[in-house]
Amino acid sequence: MIKKVAQFMEAWHMVPEFKKILVGFSGGADSLCLMEVLRTLAPRYGLILYAVHVHHGIRGANADMDAAFAEEYCRRYGIPFRMYRVSALEEARKQKISVEEAGRNLRYQIFSEAGKEWGTDAVAVAHHQNDQAETVLFQLARGSSLTGAGGIRPVNLGIIRPLLCVSKKEILEFLRERKLEWREDESNTDTSYTRNCIRQEILPFLENRVNA
């Protein structure tokens, strides 16, 4: 995993070009894997890491525990950490958009602001190969052309995605090999959210049909 991601980051000029990296750190499996990989690669490339955790104000005590988990991890490894509390529900009502979209917009707004305050070179987020497939299907379902349905870019407007070269299965195997625990967002299983439906139902169905 470490070697594979390092080669991917070099191929896309994420390193050594970017030294100070802000990591979006939810405490879930994907972001924990991203943080572990970048922390391991930090001495090789001279990386300086910062962590931002966004509390969306919608999962009560579970969200509070996510924030505490992320903060404790960063404290253990001396990574500067900030937690921001927002209301995704309020933003969704105000903008007349889904809670999913509102949460995403707020996260990236905060990443941008925190990055400017810290003077970071890039923001790293934990999208992986499964997210790539999900995004393409989502765009096609919305009627995008094949060109418009292009996937997630590894480097785009100061956002880097080092894990786009690995699958969710590889991420979980990596964490288990390191005997690491992570936080589970129970809302990820709620298929009333469009992307969750694609992730939980449509992609597995297609994989089973294609590989049958």
Coordinates of N, CA and C in Angstrom, one line a residue:
M1 N 0.8 -1.2 0.0 CA 0.0 0.0 0.0 C 0.9 1.3 0.0
I2 N 1.8 1.4 0.9 CA 2.7 2.6 1.0 C 3.4 2.8 -0.3
K3 N 4.0 1.8 -0.8 CA 4.8 1.9 -2.1 C 3.9 2.3 -3.2
K4 N 2.7 1.7 -3.3 CA 1.8 1.9 -4.4 C 1.3 3.4 -4.3
V5 N 0.9 3.9 -3.2 CA 0.5 5.3 -3.0 C 1.6 6.2 -3.3
A6 N 2.8 5.9 -2.8 CA 4.0 6.8 -3.1 C 4.2 7.0 -4.6
Q7 N 4.2 5.9 -5.3 CA 4.4 5.9 -6.7 C 3.3 6.7 -7.4
F8 N 2.1 6.6 -7.0 CA 1.0 7.3 -7.5 C 1.1 8.8 -7.3
M9 N 1.5 9.2 -6.1 CA 1.7 10.6 -5.7 C 2.9 11.2 -6.5
E10 N 3.9 10.4 -6.8 CA 5.0 10.9 -7.6 C 4.6 11.1 -9.0
A11 N 3.8 10.1 -9.5 CA 3.4 10.2 -10.9 C 2.5 11.4 -11.2
W12 N 1.7 11.8 -10.2 CA 0.8 13.0 -10.3 C 1.4 14.2 -9.7
H13 N 2.7 14.2 -9.4 CA 3.4 15.4 -8.9 C 2.8 15.9 -7.6
M14 N 2.2 15.1 -6.7 CA 1.8 15.5 -5.4 C 3.0 15.7 -4.5
V15 N 4.0 14.8 -4.7 CA 5.3 14.9 -4.0 C 6.4 14.9 -5.1
P16 N 7.5 15.6 -4.8 CA 7.8 16.4 -3.7 C 7.3 17.8 -3.7
E17 N 6.4 18.1 -4.7 CA 6.0 19.5 -5.0 C 5.3 20.1 -3.7
F18 N 4.4 19.3 -3.1 CA 3.6 19.8 -2.0 C 4.2 19.3 -0.7
K19 N 4.6 20.2 0.2 CA 5.2 19.9 1.4 C 4.3 20.0 2.6
K20 N 3.6 21.1 2.7 CA 2.7 21.3 3.8 C 1.3 20.9 3.4
I21 N 0.7 19.8 4.0 CA -0.5 19.2 3.5 C -1.6 19.2 4.6
L22 N -2.7 19.8 4.3 CA -3.9 19.7 5.3 C -4.6 18.5 4.9
V23 N -4.9 17.6 5.9 CA -5.6 16.4 5.7 C -7.0 16.5 6.3
G24 N -8.0 16.2 5.4 CA -9.4 16.1 5.9 C -9.5 14.8 6.7
F25 N -9.8 14.9 8.0 CA -9.6 13.7 8.9 C -10.9 13.5 9.7
S26 N -11.8 12.6 9.2 CA -13.0 12.3 9.8 C -12.9 11.3 10.9
G27 N -11.8 10.5 10.8 CA -11.6 9.3 11.7 C -12.2 8.0 11.2
G28 N -12.8 8.1 10.0 CA -13.3 6.9 9.4 C -12.2 6.1 8.7
A29 N -12.5 4.9 8.2 CA -11.4 4.1 7.6 C -10.6 4.8 6.5
D30 N -11.3 5.4 5.6 CA -10.6 6.0 4.5 C -9.7 7.1 4.9
S31 N -10.1 8.0 5.8 CA -9.3 9.2 6.2 C -8.2 8.7 7.1
L32 N -8.4 7.6 7.9 CA -7.4 7.1 8.8 C -6.3 6.5 7.9
C33 N -6.7 5.7 6.9 CA -5.7 5.2 6.0 C -4.9 6.3 5.3
L34 N -5.5 7.3 4.9 CA -4.8 8.4 4.2 C -3.8 9.0 5.2
M35 N -4.2 9.3 6.4 CA -3.4 9.9 7.4 C -2.2 9.0 7.7
E36 N -2.4 7.7 7.9 CA -1.4 6.7 8.2 C -0.4 6.7 7.0
V37 N -0.8 6.7 5.8 CA 0.1 6.6 4.7 C 0.9 7.9 4.6
L38 N 0.3 9.0 4.7 CA 1.0 10.3 4.6 C 2.0 10.4 5.8
R39 N 1.6 10.0 7.0 CA 2.5 10.1 8.2 C 3.7 9.2 7.9
T40 N 3.5 8.0 7.3 CA 4.6 7.1 7.1 C 5.5 7.7 6.0
L41 N 5.0 8.4 5.0 CA 5.8 9.0 3.9 C 6.4 10.3 4.3
A42 N 6.0 10.9 5.4 CA 6.4 12.2 5.7 C 7.9 12.4 5.8
P43 N 8.6 11.5 6.5 CA 10.1 11.6 6.5 C 10.8 11.6 5.1
R44 N 10.2 10.7 4.2 CA 10.8 10.5 2.9 C 10.7 11.8 2.1
Y45 N 9.6 12.5 2.2 CA 9.3 13.6 1.3 C 9.4 14.9 2.0
G46 N 9.7 14.9 3.3 CA 9.7 16.2 4.1 C 8.3 16.8 4.3
L47 N 7.3 15.9 4.4 CA 5.9 16.4 4.5 C 5.7 17.0 6.0
I48 N 4.9 18.0 6.0 CA 4.4 18.6 7.3 C 2.9 18.5 7.2
L49 N 2.3 17.7 8.1 CA 0.8 17.4 8.1 C 0.0 18.3 9.1
Y50 N -1.2 18.6 8.7 CA -2.1 19.3 9.5 C -3.4 18.6 9.4
A51 N -4.3 18.5 10.4 CA -5.5 17.8 10.3 C -6.7 18.7 10.6
V52 N -7.8 18.6 9.8 CA -9.0 19.3 10.1 C -10.2 18.3 10.2
H53 N -10.9 18.4 11.2 CA -12.1 17.5 11.4 C -13.4 18.4 11.4
V54 N -14.3 18.1 10.6 CA -15.6 18.8 10.5 C -16.7 18.1 11.1
H55 N -17.2 18.7 12.2 CA -18.4 18.1 12.9 C -19.6 18.7 12.3
H56 N -20.4 17.8 11.6 CA -21.6 18.3 10.8 C -22.8 18.6 11.7
G57 N -22.8 18.3 13.0 CA -23.9 18.6 13.8 C -25.1 17.8 13.6
I58 N -24.9 16.5 13.1 CA -26.1 15.7 12.8 C -26.1 14.3 13.3
R59 N -25.1 13.9 14.1 CA -25.1 12.5 14.6 C -24.9 12.5 16.1
G60 N -25.2 13.5 16.7 CA -25.2 13.6 18.2 C -23.9 13.0 18.8
A61 N -24.0 12.1 19.8 CA -22.9 11.6 20.6 C -21.9 10.9 19.7
N62 N -22.4 10.2 18.7 CA -21.5 9.5 17.8 C -20.5 10.5 17.0
A63 N -21.1 11.6 16.6 CA -20.2 12.6 16.0 C -19.2 13.2 17.0
D64 N -19.6 13.4 18.2 CA -18.7 13.9 19.2 C -17.6 12.9 19.4
M65 N -17.9 11.6 19.4 CA -16.8 10.6 19.6 C -15.9 10.5 18.4
D66 N -16.4 10.7 17.2 CA -15.6 10.8 16.0 C -14.5 11.9 16.2
A67 N -15.0 13.1 16.6 CA -14.1 14.2 16.8 C -13.0 13.9 17.9
A68 N -13.5 13.3 19.0 CA -12.5 12.9 20.0 C -11.5 11.9 19.5
F69 N -11.9 11.0 18.7 CA -11.0 9.9 18.2 C -10.0 10.6 17.3
A70 N -10.4 11.5 16.4 CA -9.5 12.2 15.5 C -8.5 13.0 16.2
E71 N -9.0 13.7 17.2 CA -8.1 14.6 18.0 C -7.1 13.8 18.8
E72 N -7.5 12.7 19.4 CA -6.6 11.8 20.1 C -5.5 11.3 19.2
Y73 N -5.9 10.8 18.0 CA -4.9 10.3 17.1 C -3.8 11.4 16.8
C74 N -4.3 12.6 16.5 CA -3.4 13.7 16.1 C -2.5 14.1 17.3
R75 N -3.1 14.0 18.5 CA -2.3 14.4 19.7 C -1.1 13.3 19.9
R76 N -1.5 12.1 19.6 CA -0.5 11.0 19.8 C 0.7 11.2 18.9
Y77 N 0.5 11.7 17.7 CA 1.5 11.8 16.7 C 2.0 13.2 16.5
G78 N 1.6 14.1 17.3 CA 2.0 15.5 17.2 C 1.6 16.2 15.9
I79 N 0.4 15.9 15.4 CA -0.1 16.5 14.2 C -1.0 17.7 14.6
P80 N -0.8 18.9 14.2 CA -1.7 20.0 14.5 C -3.1 19.7 14.1
F81 N -4.1 19.9 15.0 CA -5.5 19.5 14.8 C -6.4 20.6 15.1
R82 N -7.4 20.7 14.2 CA -8.5 21.7 14.5 C -9.9 21.0 14.2
M83 N -10.8 21.3 15.0 CA -12.2 20.7 14.8 C -13.1 21.9 14.6
Y84 N -13.9 21.8 13.5 CA -14.9 22.9 13.2 C -16.3 22.3 13.3
R85 N -17.2 23.0 14.0 CA -18.6 22.6 14.1 C -19.5 23.4 13.2
V86 N -20.3 22.7 12.4 CA -21.2 23.4 11.5 C -22.6 22.7 11.6
S87 N -23.5 23.2 10.9 CA -24.9 22.6 10.8 C -25.2 22.3 9.4
A88 N -25.0 21.1 9.0 CA -25.3 20.7 7.6 C -26.8 20.8 7.3
L89 N -27.6 20.5 8.3 CA -29.1 20.6 8.1 C -29.5 22.0 7.8
E90 N -29.0 22.9 8.6 CA -29.3 24.3 8.4 C -28.9 24.8 7.1
E91 N -27.7 24.4 6.7 CA -27.1 24.9 5.4 C -28.0 24.3 4.3
A92 N -28.4 23.0 4.4 CA -29.2 22.4 3.4 C -30.5 23.1 3.2
R93 N -31.2 23.5 4.3 CA -32.4 24.2 4.2 C -32.2 25.6 3.6
K94 N -31.1 26.3 4.0 CA -30.8 27.6 3.5 C -30.6 27.6 2.0
Q95 N -29.8 26.6 1.5 CA -29.5 26.5 0.1 C -30.4 25.7 -0.7
K96 N -31.4 25.0 0.0 CA -32.4 24.2 -0.7 C -31.6 23.1 -1.5
I97 N -30.7 22.4 -0.8 CA -30.0 21.3 -1.4 C -30.0 20.1 -0.4
S98 N -29.5 19.0 -0.8 CA -29.5 17.8 0.1 C -28.5 18.0 1.2
V99 N -28.7 17.3 2.3 CA -27.8 17.4 3.4 C -26.4 16.9 3.0
E100 N -26.3 15.9 2.1 CA -25.0 15.4 1.6 C -24.3 16.5 1.0
E101 N -24.9 17.2 0.1 CA -24.3 18.3 -0.7 C -23.9 19.4 0.2
A102 N -24.8 19.8 1.2 CA -24.5 20.8 2.1 C -23.2 20.5 2.9
G103 N -23.2 19.3 3.4 CA -22.0 18.9 4.2 C -20.7 18.9 3.4
R104 N -20.8 18.5 2.2 CA -19.6 18.5 1.3 C -19.2 20.0 1.1
N105 N -20.1 20.9 0.8 CA -19.8 22.3 0.5 C -19.1 22.9 1.8
L106 N -19.7 22.6 2.9 CA -19.1 23.2 4.1 C -17.7 22.7 4.4
R107 N -17.5 21.4 4.2 CA -16.2 20.8 4.4 C -15.1 21.5 3.6
Y108 N -15.4 21.6 2.3 CA -14.4 22.2 1.4 C -14.2 23.7 1.7
Q109 N -15.2 24.4 2.1 CA -15.1 25.8 2.5 C -14.1 25.9 3.7
I110 N -14.3 25.0 4.7 CA -13.5 25.0 5.8 C -12.1 24.6 5.5
F111 N -11.9 23.6 4.7 CA -10.6 23.2 4.3 C -9.8 24.3 3.6
S112 N -10.5 25.1 2.8 CA -9.9 26.2 2.1 C -9.5 27.3 3.1
E113 N -10.4 27.6 4.1 CA -10.1 28.6 5.0 C -8.9 28.2 6.0
A114 N -9.0 27.0 6.5 CA -8.0 26.5 7.4 C -6.6 26.4 6.7
G115 N -6.6 26.0 5.4 CA -5.4 25.9 4.6 C -4.7 27.3 4.5
K116 N -5.5 28.3 4.3 CA -5.0 29.6 4.2 C -4.4 30.1 5.5
E117 N -5.0 29.8 6.6 CA -4.5 30.2 7.9 C -3.2 29.5 8.2
W118 N -3.1 28.2 7.9 CA -1.9 27.4 8.2 C -0.8 27.6 7.1
G119 N -1.2 28.2 5.9 CA -0.3 28.3 4.8 C 0.1 27.0 4.2
T120 N -0.9 26.1 4.1 CA -0.6 24.8 3.5 C -0.5 24.9 1.9
D121 N 0.1 23.9 1.3 CA 0.3 23.8 -0.1 C -0.9 23.1 -0.8
A122 N -1.5 22.2 -0.1 CA -2.6 21.4 -0.7 C -3.4 20.8 0.4
V123 N -4.6 20.4 0.0 CA -5.6 19.7 0.9 C -5.7 18.3 0.4
A124 N -5.5 17.3 1.3 CA -5.6 15.9 0.9 C -6.9 15.3 1.4
V125 N -7.6 14.7 0.6 CA -8.9 14.0 0.9 C -8.8 12.5 0.5
A126 N -9.7 11.7 1.1 CA -9.5 10.2 1.0 C -10.3 9.5 0.0
H127 N -10.6 10.1 -1.1 CA -11.3 9.4 -2.1 C -10.5 8.3 -2.7
H128 N -11.1 7.1 -3.0 CA -10.4 5.9 -3.5 C -11.1 5.4 -4.7
Q129 N -10.7 4.3 -5.2 CA -11.2 3.7 -6.5 C -12.7 3.5 -6.5
N130 N -13.2 3.0 -5.4 CA -14.7 2.8 -5.3 C -15.5 4.1 -5.4
D131 N -14.9 5.2 -4.8 CA -15.6 6.5 -4.9 C -15.5 7.0 -6.4
Q132 N -14.5 6.6 -7.1 CA -14.4 7.0 -8.5 C -15.5 6.4 -9.3
A133 N -15.7 5.1 -9.1 CA -16.7 4.4 -9.8 C -18.1 4.9 -9.5
E134 N -18.3 5.2 -8.2 CA -19.6 5.8 -7.7 C -19.9 7.1 -8.3
T135 N -18.8 7.9 -8.4 CA -19.0 9.3 -9.0 C -19.4 9.2 -10.5
V136 N -18.8 8.3 -11.2 CA -19.1 8.2 -12.6 C -20.5 7.7 -12.8
L137 N -21.0 6.8 -12.0 CA -22.3 6.3 -12.1 C -23.3 7.4 -11.7
F138 N -23.0 8.1 -10.7 CA -23.8 9.2 -10.2 C -24.0 10.3 -11.4
Q139 N -22.9 10.6 -12.0 CA -23.0 11.6 -13.1 C -23.8 11.1 -14.3
L140 N -23.6 9.9 -14.6 CA -24.3 9.3 -15.8 C -25.8 9.2 -15.5
A141 N -26.2 8.9 -14.2 CA -27.6 8.8 -13.8 C -28.2 10.2 -13.9
R142 N -27.4 11.2 -13.7 CA -28.0 12.6 -13.8 C -28.1 13.1 -15.2
G143 N -27.7 12.2 -16.2 CA -27.8 12.6 -17.6 C -26.6 13.3 -18.2
S144 N -25.4 13.2 -17.5 CA -24.2 13.8 -18.1 C -23.8 13.0 -19.3
S145 N -23.1 13.7 -20.2 CA -22.5 13.0 -21.4 C -21.3 12.2 -20.8
L146 N -20.7 11.3 -21.7 CA -19.6 10.6 -21.3 C -18.4 11.5 -20.9
T147 N -18.3 12.6 -21.6 CA -17.3 13.6 -21.3 C -17.6 14.2 -19.9
G148 N -18.8 14.6 -19.7 CA -19.2 15.3 -18.5 C -19.2 14.3 -17.3
A149 N -19.3 13.0 -17.6 CA -19.3 12.1 -16.5 C -17.9 11.6 -16.0
G150 N -16.9 12.4 -16.4 CA -15.5 12.1 -16.0 C -15.4 12.0 -14.5
G151 N -14.5 11.1 -14.1 CA -14.4 10.8 -12.7 C -13.6 11.9 -11.9
I152 N -13.3 11.5 -10.7 CA -12.6 12.4 -9.8 C -11.1 12.6 -10.2
R153 N -10.6 13.8 -10.2 CA -9.2 14.0 -10.7 C -8.3 13.9 -9.5
P154 N -7.1 13.2 -9.7 CA -6.2 13.1 -8.6 C -5.7 14.4 -8.0
V155 N -5.5 15.4 -8.9 CA -5.0 16.7 -8.4 C -5.9 17.7 -9.1
N156 N -6.5 18.6 -8.3 CA -7.5 19.6 -8.9 C -7.7 20.7 -8.0
L157 N -7.2 21.9 -8.4 CA -7.4 23.2 -7.7 C -7.0 23.1 -6.2
G158 N -5.8 22.6 -6.0 CA -5.2 22.5 -4.7 C -5.7 21.3 -3.8
I159 N -6.5 20.5 -4.4 CA -7.0 19.3 -3.7 C -6.3 18.1 -4.3
I160 N -5.7 17.2 -3.4 CA -5.0 16.0 -3.9 C -5.7 14.8 -3.3
R161 N -5.7 13.7 -4.0 CA -6.4 12.5 -3.6 C -5.4 11.3 -3.8
P162 N -4.5 11.1 -2.8 CA -3.5 10.1 -2.9 C -4.0 8.6 -3.0
L163 N -5.2 8.4 -2.5 CA -5.8 7.0 -2.4 C -6.6 6.6 -3.7
L164 N -6.6 7.4 -4.7 CA -7.4 7.1 -5.9 C -6.8 5.8 -6.6
C165 N -5.6 5.4 -6.2 CA -5.0 4.2 -6.8 C -5.3 3.0 -6.1
V166 N -6.1 3.0 -5.0 CA -6.4 1.8 -4.2 C -7.9 1.7 -4.0
S167 N -8.3 0.5 -3.7 CA -9.7 0.1 -3.5 C -10.0 0.2 -2.0
K168 N -11.3 0.2 -1.7 CA -11.8 0.1 -0.4 C -11.3 -1.2 0.3
K169 N -11.3 -2.3 -0.4 CA -10.8 -3.5 0.1 C -9.3 -3.4 0.6
E170 N -8.5 -2.8 -0.3 CA -7.1 -2.6 0.1 C -7.0 -1.7 1.3
I171 N -7.8 -0.7 1.4 CA -7.8 0.2 2.6 C -8.0 -0.6 3.9
L172 N -9.1 -1.4 3.8 CA -9.5 -2.1 5.0 C -8.4 -3.2 5.4
E173 N -7.8 -3.8 4.4 CA -6.7 -4.8 4.6 C -5.5 -4.1 5.3
F174 N -5.2 -2.9 4.8 CA -4.1 -2.1 5.3 C -4.3 -1.8 6.8
L175 N -5.5 -1.3 7.1 CA -5.8 -0.9 8.5 C -5.7 -2.2 9.4
R176 N -6.3 -3.3 8.9 CA -6.3 -4.5 9.7 C -4.9 -5.0 9.9
E177 N -4.0 -4.9 8.9 CA -2.6 -5.4 9.1 C -1.9 -4.5 10.1
R178 N -2.3 -3.3 10.2 CA -1.7 -2.4 11.2 C -2.4 -2.4 12.6
K179 N -3.4 -3.3 12.6 CA -4.2 -3.4 13.9 C -4.8 -2.1 14.3
L180 N -5.3 -1.3 13.4 CA -5.9 0.0 13.7 C -7.4 -0.1 13.7
E181 N -8.0 0.6 14.6 CA -9.4 0.7 14.7 C -9.8 2.1 14.1
W182 N -11.0 2.2 13.6 CA -11.5 3.4 13.0 C -13.0 3.7 13.4
R183 N -13.5 4.8 13.1 CA -14.8 5.2 13.5 C -15.7 4.9 12.3
E184 N -16.9 4.4 12.6 CA -17.9 4.1 11.6 C -19.0 5.1 11.6
D185 N -19.3 5.7 10.5 CA -20.4 6.6 10.4 C -21.7 5.8 10.0
E186 N -22.6 5.7 10.9 CA -23.8 4.8 10.7 C -24.7 5.4 9.6
S187 N -24.5 6.7 9.3 CA -25.4 7.3 8.2 C -24.9 6.7 6.8
N188 N -23.7 6.2 6.7 CA -23.2 5.6 5.5 C -24.1 4.4 5.0
T189 N -24.8 3.8 5.9 CA -25.7 2.7 5.5 C -27.1 3.1 5.1
D190 N -27.4 4.4 5.2 CA -28.7 4.9 4.9 C -28.9 5.1 3.4
T191 N -29.6 4.2 2.8 CA -29.7 4.2 1.3 C -30.7 5.3 0.8
S192 N -31.3 6.1 1.7 CA -32.1 7.2 1.3 C -31.2 8.3 0.7
Y193 N -29.9 8.3 1.0 CA -28.9 9.2 0.4 C -28.5 8.5 -0.9
T194 N -28.5 9.3 -2.0 CA -28.3 8.8 -3.3 C -27.0 8.1 -3.4
R195 N -25.9 8.7 -2.9 CA -24.6 8.1 -3.1 C -24.5 6.8 -2.3
N196 N -25.1 6.8 -1.1 CA -25.1 5.5 -0.3 C -25.9 4.4 -1.1
C197 N -26.9 4.8 -1.8 CA -27.7 3.8 -2.5 C -26.8 3.2 -3.6
I198 N -26.1 4.1 -4.3 CA -25.1 3.6 -5.4 C -24.1 2.7 -4.8
R199 N -23.5 3.1 -3.6 CA -22.4 2.4 -3.0 C -22.9 1.1 -2.4
Q200 N -24.1 1.0 -1.8 CA -24.5 -0.1 -1.1 C -25.3 -1.1 -1.9
E201 N -26.0 -0.6 -3.0 CA -26.8 -1.5 -3.7 C -26.4 -1.6 -5.2
I202 N -26.2 -0.5 -5.9 CA -26.0 -0.6 -7.3 C -24.6 -1.1 -7.7
L203 N -23.6 -0.6 -7.1 CA -22.2 -1.1 -7.4 C -22.1 -2.6 -7.1
P204 N -22.5 -3.0 -5.9 CA -22.4 -4.5 -5.6 C -23.1 -5.3 -6.6
F205 N -24.3 -4.8 -7.0 CA -25.1 -5.6 -8.0 C -24.4 -5.7 -9.3
L206 N -23.8 -4.5 -9.8 CA -23.1 -4.5 -11.1 C -21.8 -5.4 -11.0
E207 N -21.1 -5.4 -9.9 CA -19.9 -6.2 -9.7 C -20.3 -7.7 -9.7
N208 N -21.4 -8.0 -9.1 CA -21.8 -9.4 -9.1 C -22.2 -9.9 -10.5
R209 N -22.9 -9.0 -11.2 CA -23.3 -9.4 -12.6 C -22.1 -9.5 -13.5
V210 N -21.2 -8.6 -13.4 CA -20.1 -8.6 -14.3 C -19.1 -9.8 -14.0
N211 N -18.9 -10.0 -12.7 CA -18.0 -11.1 -12.3 C -18.6 -12.4 -12.2
A212 N -19.9 -12.5 -12.5 CA -20.6 -13.8 -12.3 C -20.1 -14.9 -13.2

